[in-house]
């Protein structure tokens, strides 16, 4: 499929600013189904490129781009959802900012990268539900942690008899949030169990020693059912655990580093998996001890184990068979 024309779309809550790259045409539409249909009619009138050679490009704006993404998927259009930082860095130094200019920049960026961009695959409804529930759960867990810290500090310093209401309300909020988090987790479990594909992926991932339930669920959600990333190495970059060289010419010889532009939640979960494996997985424990005895850096060794675990997760999904602990059989 050859992309001959791109449409840049800057999305806000109420409107979408649309720019047709080659024709250098701009139009604004409502961010709803009626507006989307008007956009298609406008393109049919002003664009002579066949639909299969047309690519829509939009910046990821959370829930604001959901309806447009669903519409384009249902109408079988090619489209990509691009990270805002990726577009911003591609622009270099720019003066001023407005939605019309942003739509034009998105269209230009997509046109320049058209040979490398892959059309977005719409997530299943189950995956979308899980993503929203995980987002809500994350916010509630942070709120609960904040109240717990505040309550602990106030209980140690303030007089309990004189601050009964202050302490009581925070205790009740913590209790309420815990109850609601449990309800969300049960709903997440129900969604996974009712979706055959998700359940199969979940069951395969947790066969890997050291990988827990939460990590398995997060992996499924952020890989969009393992459709978004075609290799574990690309996902390692997304998680911020892929080492990159830090050299330039003959003078710069820095340490190999991992990127800080990453999904920190997944990086944290994989870190816990690695540390759990070092404790309870005999193979990983021996590997870790061997490298440390050779004088290797502890954090770089843990990062290697993170990558090993990630590679195994993708392997069991691609093979569609559980992980086999060969060390167990070797011991016998």
Coordinates of C-alpha atoms in Angstrom, one line a residue:
X1 CA 0.0 0.0 0.0
X2 CA 1.5 3.3 -1.1
X3 CA 0.5 6.5 0.7
X4 CA 0.1 9.4 -1.7
X5 CA -1.6 12.0 0.5
X6 CA -2.0 12.7 4.2
X7 CA -4.6 14.4 6.3
X8 CA -3.4 16.0 9.6
X9 CA -6.0 16.3 12.3
X10 CA -5.6 18.4 15.5
X11 CA -8.2 17.2 18.0
X12 CA -9.7 19.2 20.8
X13 CA -12.8 18.4 23.0
X14 CA -15.4 20.0 20.6
X15 CA -13.7 20.4 17.2
X16 CA -11.2 18.8 14.9
X17 CA -8.9 21.0 12.8
X18 CA -8.2 19.2 9.5
X19 CA -5.4 19.9 6.9
X20 CA -5.0 18.2 3.5
X21 CA -1.3 18.2 2.9
X22 CA -0.7 18.4 -0.9
X23 CA -3.6 20.6 -1.7
X24 CA -2.8 22.8 1.4
X25 CA -6.5 23.0 2.4
X26 CA -7.8 23.5 5.9
X27 CA -11.3 23.0 7.4
X28 CA -12.7 22.7 10.9
X29 CA -15.4 20.2 11.9
X30 CA -17.2 19.2 15.1
X31 CA -15.7 16.3 17.1
X32 CA -18.7 14.0 16.6
X33 CA -20.0 11.6 14.1
X34 CA -21.9 14.3 12.2
X35 CA -18.6 16.3 11.9
X36 CA -16.7 13.2 10.8
X37 CA -19.1 12.5 8.0
X38 CA -18.8 16.2 6.9
X39 CA -15.1 15.8 6.9
X40 CA -15.3 12.7 4.6
X41 CA -17.6 14.7 2.2
X42 CA -15.1 17.6 2.2
X43 CA -12.3 15.2 1.3
X44 CA -14.3 13.5 -1.5
X45 CA -14.8 17.0 -3.0
X46 CA -11.2 18.2 -2.6
X47 CA -9.0 15.1 -2.8
X48 CA -8.4 13.1 -5.9
X49 CA -6.3 10.4 -4.3
X50 CA -8.0 6.9 -3.8
X51 CA -9.1 6.1 -0.3
X52 CA -6.6 3.2 0.0
X53 CA -3.7 5.7 -0.7
X54 CA -4.9 8.2 1.9
X55 CA -3.5 8.4 5.5
X56 CA -5.2 10.2 8.4
X57 CA -2.8 11.3 11.1
X58 CA -3.7 12.6 14.6
X59 CA -1.9 13.3 17.8
X60 CA -2.8 11.1 20.8
X61 CA -5.2 13.2 23.0
X62 CA -6.7 10.6 25.3
X63 CA -10.4 10.2 25.2
X64 CA -10.8 13.2 22.7
X65 CA -9.5 11.0 19.8
X66 CA -11.5 7.9 20.7
X67 CA -14.6 8.6 18.6
X68 CA -12.7 9.7 15.5
X69 CA -10.4 6.6 15.8
X70 CA -13.5 4.4 16.0
X71 CA -15.2 6.1 13.1
X72 CA -12.1 5.8 10.8
X73 CA -11.7 2.1 11.8
X74 CA -15.4 1.4 11.0
X75 CA -15.1 3.2 7.6
X76 CA -11.8 1.2 6.9
X77 CA -9.6 4.3 6.5
X78 CA -5.9 4.2 7.0
X79 CA -4.9 6.2 10.1
X80 CA -2.2 6.6 12.7
X81 CA -2.2 8.0 16.2
X82 CA 1.1 9.7 16.9
X83 CA 2.7 10.6 20.3
X84 CA 2.6 14.3 20.9
X85 CA 6.3 14.4 21.9
X86 CA 7.3 12.7 18.6
X87 CA 5.6 15.4 16.6
X88 CA 6.9 18.2 18.8
X89 CA 10.5 17.0 18.4
X90 CA 10.1 16.7 14.7
X91 CA 9.2 20.4 14.4
X92 CA 12.4 21.9 15.6
X93 CA 12.2 25.5 16.6
X94 CA 8.8 27.0 15.9
X95 CA 7.2 30.3 16.7
X96 CA 3.6 30.5 18.0
X97 CA 1.1 27.7 18.3
X98 CA -2.5 27.3 17.1
X99 CA -4.8 24.4 16.1
X100 CA -4.7 25.2 12.4
X101 CA -0.9 25.3 12.3
X102 CA -0.7 22.1 14.4
X103 CA -3.0 20.2 11.9
X104 CA -0.7 21.4 9.1
X105 CA 2.4 20.2 11.0
X106 CA 0.9 16.8 11.7
X107 CA 0.0 16.4 8.0
X108 CA 3.5 17.3 7.0
X109 CA 5.1 15.0 9.5
X110 CA 2.9 12.1 8.4
X111 CA 3.7 12.8 4.7
X112 CA 7.5 12.8 5.4
X113 CA 7.3 9.6 7.4
X114 CA 4.6 7.9 5.2
X115 CA 6.8 5.0 4.1
X116 CA 7.5 4.0 7.8
X117 CA 4.1 4.6 9.4
X118 CA 1.8 1.6 9.9
X119 CA -1.9 2.0 9.9
X120 CA -3.4 1.8 13.4
X121 CA -5.3 -1.3 14.4
X122 CA -8.3 -0.5 16.5
X123 CA -8.3 -2.2 19.9
X124 CA -11.0 -4.7 20.9
X125 CA -13.8 -3.3 23.1
X126 CA -12.6 -5.5 25.9
X127 CA -9.1 -4.0 25.7
X128 CA -10.4 -0.5 25.6
X129 CA -12.5 -1.1 28.7
X130 CA -9.5 -2.6 30.5
X131 CA -7.4 0.5 29.6
X132 CA -10.0 2.9 31.0
X133 CA -10.4 0.8 34.2
X134 CA -6.6 0.6 34.7
X135 CA -6.4 4.4 34.3
X136 CA -9.1 4.9 36.9
X137 CA -7.5 2.3 39.2
X138 CA -4.1 4.1 38.9
X139 CA -5.6 7.4 39.9
X140 CA -7.4 5.9 42.9
X141 CA -4.4 4.1 44.1
X142 CA -2.4 7.3 44.1
X143 CA -5.1 9.1 46.0
X144 CA -5.2 6.4 48.6
X145 CA -1.5 6.5 49.0
X146 CA -1.7 10.3 49.5
X147 CA -4.3 10.0 52.2
X148 CA -2.3 7.2 53.9
X149 CA 0.8 9.3 54.0
X150 CA -1.0 12.3 55.2
X151 CA -2.9 10.3 57.9
X152 CA 0.4 8.7 59.1
X153 CA 2.1 12.1 59.5
X154 CA -0.8 13.8 61.2
X155 CA -1.4 10.9 63.6
X156 CA 2.3 11.1 64.7
X157 CA 2.3 14.9 65.2
X158 CA -1.2 16.1 65.9
X159 CA -3.3 15.5 69.0
X160 CA -5.7 12.7 68.3
X161 CA -8.3 14.0 70.8
X162 CA -8.3 17.4 69.2
X163 CA -8.3 16.3 65.6
X164 CA -10.8 13.4 65.7
X165 CA -12.8 14.6 62.6
X166 CA -9.7 15.3 60.5
X167 CA -8.3 11.8 61.1
X168 CA -11.7 10.0 60.9
X169 CA -12.6 11.4 57.5
X170 CA -9.2 10.4 56.1
X171 CA -9.6 6.9 57.5
X172 CA -13.0 6.6 55.9
X173 CA -11.7 7.9 52.5
X174 CA -8.9 5.2 52.6
X175 CA -11.5 2.5 53.4
X176 CA -13.8 3.8 50.7
X177 CA -11.1 3.9 48.0
X178 CA -9.9 0.4 49.0
X179 CA -13.4 -0.9 48.5
X180 CA -13.8 0.8 45.1
X181 CA -10.4 -0.4 43.9
X182 CA -11.4 -4.0 44.8
X183 CA -14.6 -3.5 42.7
X184 CA -12.5 -2.3 39.8
X185 CA -10.1 -5.2 40.1
X186 CA -13.1 -7.7 40.1
X187 CA -14.5 -6.0 37.0
X188 CA -11.1 -6.3 35.3
X189 CA -11.0 -10.0 36.1
X190 CA -14.5 -10.5 34.8
X191 CA -13.7 -8.8 31.4
X192 CA -10.6 -10.9 31.0
X193 CA -12.4 -14.2 31.8
X194 CA -15.2 -13.4 29.4
X195 CA -12.9 -12.6 26.5
X196 CA -11.4 -15.9 25.1
X197 CA -8.4 -14.2 23.5
X198 CA -7.5 -12.1 26.5
X199 CA -8.0 -15.1 28.9
X200 CA -5.7 -17.3 26.7
X201 CA -3.0 -14.6 26.7
X202 CA -3.3 -14.0 30.4
X203 CA -3.0 -17.7 31.2
X204 CA 0.1 -18.0 29.0
X205 CA 1.9 -15.1 30.5
X206 CA 1.5 -16.1 34.2
X207 CA 3.2 -19.5 33.4
X208 CA 6.5 -17.5 33.5
X209 CA 8.0 -17.7 36.9
X210 CA 8.3 -14.2 38.4
X211 CA 5.5 -12.6 36.3
X212 CA 2.4 -11.8 38.4
X213 CA -1.2 -11.2 37.6
X214 CA -1.0 -7.4 37.4
X215 CA 2.0 -7.4 35.1
X216 CA 0.2 -9.9 32.8
X217 CA -2.8 -7.6 32.6
X218 CA -0.8 -4.5 32.0
X219 CA 1.1 -6.3 29.2
X220 CA -2.1 -7.2 27.5
X221 CA -3.6 -3.7 27.8
X222 CA -0.5 -1.7 26.7
X223 CA 0.4 -4.0 23.8
X224 CA -3.4 -3.9 22.8
X225 CA -3.6 -7.7 22.9
X226 CA 0.0 -8.0 21.4
X227 CA -1.1 -6.2 18.2
X228 CA 0.6 -2.9 18.7
X229 CA 4.2 -4.2 18.9
X230 CA 5.6 -6.9 16.6
X231 CA 8.7 -7.6 18.7
X232 CA 9.7 -7.6 22.3
X233 CA 12.6 -5.3 21.5
X234 CA 10.3 -2.5 20.3
X235 CA 8.2 -3.0 23.4
X236 CA 11.4 -2.8 25.5
X237 CA 12.1 0.6 24.1
X238 CA 8.5 1.7 24.9
X239 CA 9.1 0.5 28.5
X240 CA 12.4 2.2 28.8
X241 CA 14.5 -1.0 29.4
X242 CA 16.3 -1.1 26.1
X243 CA 19.9 -0.1 26.4
X244 CA 21.2 2.5 23.9
X245 CA 24.8 3.4 23.2
X246 CA 26.1 6.8 24.4
X247 CA 29.1 7.6 22.1
X248 CA 30.1 10.3 19.7
X249 CA 33.3 10.5 17.7
X250 CA 36.5 9.7 19.6
X251 CA 35.9 11.9 22.7
X252 CA 32.4 10.8 24.0
X253 CA 32.4 7.4 25.5
X254 CA 29.6 7.3 28.0
X255 CA 27.9 4.4 29.6
X256 CA 25.1 2.6 27.7
X257 CA 21.9 4.0 29.0
X258 CA 18.1 3.3 28.9
X259 CA 15.7 6.0 27.8
X260 CA 13.8 8.1 30.4
X261 CA 11.0 8.7 27.8
X262 CA 9.1 5.5 28.7
X263 CA 6.0 3.9 30.2
X264 CA 7.2 4.1 33.8
X265 CA 4.5 1.9 35.2
X266 CA 5.4 -1.0 33.0
X267 CA 9.1 -0.4 33.7
X268 CA 8.4 -0.5 37.4
X269 CA 6.3 -3.8 37.0
X270 CA 9.1 -5.4 35.0
X271 CA 11.6 -4.3 37.6
X272 CA 9.5 -6.1 40.3
X273 CA 9.3 -9.2 38.1
X274 CA 13.1 -9.2 37.7
X275 CA 13.7 -8.9 41.4
X276 CA 11.1 -11.6 42.1
X277 CA 12.8 -13.9 39.6
X278 CA 16.2 -13.4 41.3
X279 CA 14.7 -14.6 44.5
X280 CA 12.4 -17.5 43.3
X281 CA 13.6 -18.5 39.8
X282 CA 16.7 -20.7 40.2
X283 CA 17.9 -20.0 36.6
X284 CA 17.7 -16.2 37.1
X285 CA 19.2 -16.4 40.6
X286 CA 22.3 -18.3 39.2
X287 CA 22.6 -15.9 36.3
X288 CA 22.4 -12.8 38.6
X289 CA 25.0 -14.3 41.0
X290 CA 27.4 -15.2 38.2
X291 CA 27.4 -11.7 36.8
X292 CA 27.8 -10.1 40.2
X293 CA 30.7 -12.4 41.0
X294 CA 32.3 -11.3 37.8
X295 CA 32.1 -7.7 39.0
X296 CA 29.2 -6.6 36.7
X297 CA 26.9 -3.7 37.6
X298 CA 23.9 -4.8 39.6
X299 CA 21.4 -2.5 37.9
X300 CA 22.6 -3.5 34.4
X301 CA 22.2 -7.1 35.4
X302 CA 18.7 -6.5 36.7
X303 CA 17.9 -4.7 33.4
X304 CA 19.1 -7.7 31.4
X305 CA 16.8 -9.9 33.4
X306 CA 13.9 -7.5 32.7
X307 CA 14.6 -8.0 29.0
X308 CA 14.8 -11.7 29.3
X309 CA 11.4 -11.8 31.0
X310 CA 9.9 -9.6 28.4
X311 CA 11.3 -11.8 25.6
X312 CA 9.7 -14.8 27.3
X313 CA 6.4 -13.1 27.5
X314 CA 6.3 -12.4 23.8
X315 CA 7.6 -15.9 23.1
X316 CA 4.8 -17.7 24.9
X317 CA 2.2 -15.4 23.1
X318 CA 3.7 -16.0 19.7
X319 CA 4.1 -19.8 20.2
X320 CA 0.7 -20.0 21.9
X321 CA 2.1 -22.4 24.4
X322 CA 3.0 -22.1 28.1
X323 CA 6.6 -21.4 29.3
X324 CA 8.6 -24.5 30.1
X325 CA 11.1 -24.3 32.9
X326 CA 14.0 -26.3 31.4
X327 CA 16.1 -25.8 34.5
X328 CA 13.5 -27.8 36.4
X329 CA 14.0 -30.8 34.1
X330 CA 17.8 -30.4 34.1
X331 CA 17.7 -30.7 37.9
X332 CA 15.9 -34.0 37.7

